[in-house]
XYZ file of N, CA and C in Angstrom:
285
model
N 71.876 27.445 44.095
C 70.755 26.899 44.824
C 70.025 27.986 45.617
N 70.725 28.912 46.022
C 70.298 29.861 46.954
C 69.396 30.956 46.295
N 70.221 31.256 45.053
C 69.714 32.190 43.715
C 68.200 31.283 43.955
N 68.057 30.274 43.245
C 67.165 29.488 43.041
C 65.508 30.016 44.263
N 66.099 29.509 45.172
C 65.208 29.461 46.578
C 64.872 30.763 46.718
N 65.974 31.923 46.193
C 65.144 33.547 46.458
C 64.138 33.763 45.675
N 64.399 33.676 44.240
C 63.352 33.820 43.069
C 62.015 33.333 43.540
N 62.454 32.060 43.932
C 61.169 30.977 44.008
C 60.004 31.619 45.467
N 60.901 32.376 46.434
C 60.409 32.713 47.510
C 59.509 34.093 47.083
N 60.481 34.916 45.844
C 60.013 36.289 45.591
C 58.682 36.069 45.295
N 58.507 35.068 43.840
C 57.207 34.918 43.362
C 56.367 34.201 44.136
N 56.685 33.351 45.076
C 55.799 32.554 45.816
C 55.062 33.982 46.885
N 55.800 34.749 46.883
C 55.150 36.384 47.642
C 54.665 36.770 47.069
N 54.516 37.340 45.821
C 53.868 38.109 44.761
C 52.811 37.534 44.228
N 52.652 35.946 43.895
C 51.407 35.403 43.952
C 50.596 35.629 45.125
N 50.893 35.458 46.201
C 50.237 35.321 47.430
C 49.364 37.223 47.318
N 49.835 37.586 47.113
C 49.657 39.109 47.635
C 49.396 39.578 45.862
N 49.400 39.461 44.763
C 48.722 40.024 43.497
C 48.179 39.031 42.894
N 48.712 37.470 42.240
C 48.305 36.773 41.692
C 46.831 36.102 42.139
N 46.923 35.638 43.693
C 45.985 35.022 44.019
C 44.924 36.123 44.179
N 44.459 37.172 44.148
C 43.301 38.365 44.265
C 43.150 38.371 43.184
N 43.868 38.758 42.283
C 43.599 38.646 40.451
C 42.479 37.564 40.117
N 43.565 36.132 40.650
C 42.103 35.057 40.291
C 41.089 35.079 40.893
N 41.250 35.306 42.737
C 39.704 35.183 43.065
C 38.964 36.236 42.094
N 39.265 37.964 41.940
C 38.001 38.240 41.243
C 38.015 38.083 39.877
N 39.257 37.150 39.339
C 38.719 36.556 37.487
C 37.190 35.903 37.826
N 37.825 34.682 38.479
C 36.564 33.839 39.064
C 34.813 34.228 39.418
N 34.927 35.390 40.289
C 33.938 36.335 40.912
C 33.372 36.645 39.738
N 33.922 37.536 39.116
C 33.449 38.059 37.797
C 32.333 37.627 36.791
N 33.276 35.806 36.410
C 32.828 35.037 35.429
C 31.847 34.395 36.472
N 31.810 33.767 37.240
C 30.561 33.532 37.834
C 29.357 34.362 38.190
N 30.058 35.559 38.217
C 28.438 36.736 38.427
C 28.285 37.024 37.030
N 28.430 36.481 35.771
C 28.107 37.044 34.443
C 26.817 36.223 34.254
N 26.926 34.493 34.719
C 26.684 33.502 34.774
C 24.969 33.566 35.938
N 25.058 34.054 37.026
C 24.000 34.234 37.855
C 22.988 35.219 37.548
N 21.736 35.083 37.700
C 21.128 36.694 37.498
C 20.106 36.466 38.647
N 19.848 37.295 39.302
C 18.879 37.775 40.475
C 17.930 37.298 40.095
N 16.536 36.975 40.535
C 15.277 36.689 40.458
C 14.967 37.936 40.345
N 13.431 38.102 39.914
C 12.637 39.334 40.279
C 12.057 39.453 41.103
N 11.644 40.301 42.188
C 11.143 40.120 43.318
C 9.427 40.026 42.836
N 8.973 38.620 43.790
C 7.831 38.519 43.740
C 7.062 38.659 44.807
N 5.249 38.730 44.894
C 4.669 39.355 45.699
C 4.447 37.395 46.204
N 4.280 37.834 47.660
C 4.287 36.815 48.254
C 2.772 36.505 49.207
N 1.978 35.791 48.916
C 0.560 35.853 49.681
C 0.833 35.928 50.628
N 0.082 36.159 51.696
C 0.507 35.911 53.584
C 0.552 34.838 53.792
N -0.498 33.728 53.118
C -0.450 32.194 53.971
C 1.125 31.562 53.839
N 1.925 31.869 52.685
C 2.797 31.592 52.457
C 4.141 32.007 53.441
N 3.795 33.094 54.487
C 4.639 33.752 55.136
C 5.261 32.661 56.504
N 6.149 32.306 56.881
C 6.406 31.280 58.122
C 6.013 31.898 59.494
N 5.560 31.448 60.303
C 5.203 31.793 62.076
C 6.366 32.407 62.521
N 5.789 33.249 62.995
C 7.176 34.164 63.551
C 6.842 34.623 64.851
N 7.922 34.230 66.104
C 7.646 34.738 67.372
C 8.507 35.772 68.033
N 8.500 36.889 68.668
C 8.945 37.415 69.101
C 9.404 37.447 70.471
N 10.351 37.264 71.268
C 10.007 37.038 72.311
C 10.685 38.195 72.799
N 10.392 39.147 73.976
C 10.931 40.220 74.525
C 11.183 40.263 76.043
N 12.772 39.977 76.316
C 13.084 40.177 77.669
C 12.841 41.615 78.684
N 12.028 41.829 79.607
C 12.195 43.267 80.394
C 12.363 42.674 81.693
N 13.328 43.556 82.430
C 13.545 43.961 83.463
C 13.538 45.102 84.201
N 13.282 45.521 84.840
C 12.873 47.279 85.218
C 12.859 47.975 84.070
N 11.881 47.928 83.209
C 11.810 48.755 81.842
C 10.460 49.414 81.595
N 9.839 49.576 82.980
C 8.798 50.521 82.218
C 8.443 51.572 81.607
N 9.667 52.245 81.572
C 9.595 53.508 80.913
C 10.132 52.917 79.470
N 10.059 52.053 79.151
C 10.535 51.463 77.644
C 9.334 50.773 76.978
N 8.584 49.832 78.198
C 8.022 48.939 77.980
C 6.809 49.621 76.436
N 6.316 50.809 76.327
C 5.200 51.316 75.893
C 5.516 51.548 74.860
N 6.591 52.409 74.865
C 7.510 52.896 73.304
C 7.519 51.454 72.131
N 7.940 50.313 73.206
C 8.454 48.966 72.145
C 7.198 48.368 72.328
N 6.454 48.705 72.596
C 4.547 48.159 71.919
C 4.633 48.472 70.770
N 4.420 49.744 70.936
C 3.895 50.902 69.989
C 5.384 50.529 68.368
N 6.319 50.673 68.827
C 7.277 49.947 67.764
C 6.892 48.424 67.057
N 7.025 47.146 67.843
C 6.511 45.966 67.325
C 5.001 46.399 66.739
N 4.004 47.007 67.001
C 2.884 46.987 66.401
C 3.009 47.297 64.902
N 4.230 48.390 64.596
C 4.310 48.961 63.643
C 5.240 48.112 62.524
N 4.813 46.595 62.382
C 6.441 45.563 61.993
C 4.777 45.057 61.282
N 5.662 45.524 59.821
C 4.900 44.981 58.412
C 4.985 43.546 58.198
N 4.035 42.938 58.950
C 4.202 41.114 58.813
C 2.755 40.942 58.840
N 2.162 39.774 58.504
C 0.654 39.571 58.678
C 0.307 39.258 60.218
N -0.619 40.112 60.859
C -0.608 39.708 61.994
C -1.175 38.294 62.804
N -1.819 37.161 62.182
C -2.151 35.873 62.581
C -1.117 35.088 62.469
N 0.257 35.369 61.500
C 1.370 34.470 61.343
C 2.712 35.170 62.616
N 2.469 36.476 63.197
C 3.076 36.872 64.437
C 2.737 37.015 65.945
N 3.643 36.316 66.887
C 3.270 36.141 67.708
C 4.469 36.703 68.933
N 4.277 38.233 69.749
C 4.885 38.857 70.438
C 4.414 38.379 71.997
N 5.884 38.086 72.188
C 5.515 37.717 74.154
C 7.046 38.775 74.717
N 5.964 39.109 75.889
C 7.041 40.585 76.409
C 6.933 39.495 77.815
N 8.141 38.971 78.293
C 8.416 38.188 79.693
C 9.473 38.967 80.454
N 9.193 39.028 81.753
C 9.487 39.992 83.007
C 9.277 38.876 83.895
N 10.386 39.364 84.811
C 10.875 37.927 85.944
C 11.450 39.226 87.191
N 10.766 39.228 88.081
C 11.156 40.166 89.343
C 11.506 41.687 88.846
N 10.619 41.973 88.152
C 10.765 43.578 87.859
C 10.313 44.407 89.348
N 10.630 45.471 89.671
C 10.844 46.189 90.834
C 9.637 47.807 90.365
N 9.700 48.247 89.278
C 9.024 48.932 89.160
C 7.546 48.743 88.309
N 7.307 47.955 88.193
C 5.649 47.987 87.834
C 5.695 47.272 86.169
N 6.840 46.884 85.402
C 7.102 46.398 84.601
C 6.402 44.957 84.141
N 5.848 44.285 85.313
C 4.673 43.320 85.538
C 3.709 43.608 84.828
């Protein structure tokens, strides 16, 4: 019985740790043979969703200019983006 319960314990380990990885990527495999990527298509702007940005500062004026000048430079159509820079008791001029 004991014989029995070791065997059964050995392979119940050896599945766990080789058998079961084997199948997940059999599985993986045959299902990615099965899928194929789209081609990337060009997408009009009207089609693009509203997008808001919202930007927390707190004493950041020496940041504040740099991350203009960054968000300006964000390849999106600009009537479907909408950037708000909000400041709550800034101390140096960050207002």
């Amino acid at each position: 019985m004991f014989i029995l319960l070791f065997w059964a314990s050995v392979l119940f380990i050896l599945y766990t740790y080789f058998g079961y990885p084997v199948l997940i990527r059999q599985k993986a495999n045959k299902k990615q043979k099965h899928t194929s990527v789209p081609a990337y298509t060009e997408v009009p702007d009207e089609e693009w969703p509203t997008v808001s940005i919202v930007v927390p500062v707190h004493n950041e004026a020496h940041h504040v200019e740099r991350k203009i000048n960054n968000l300006r430079e964000i390849d999106y159509p600009k009537d479907k983006l909408t950037i708000t820079f909000v400041s709550d008791g800034s101390e140096d001029g960050t207002n």
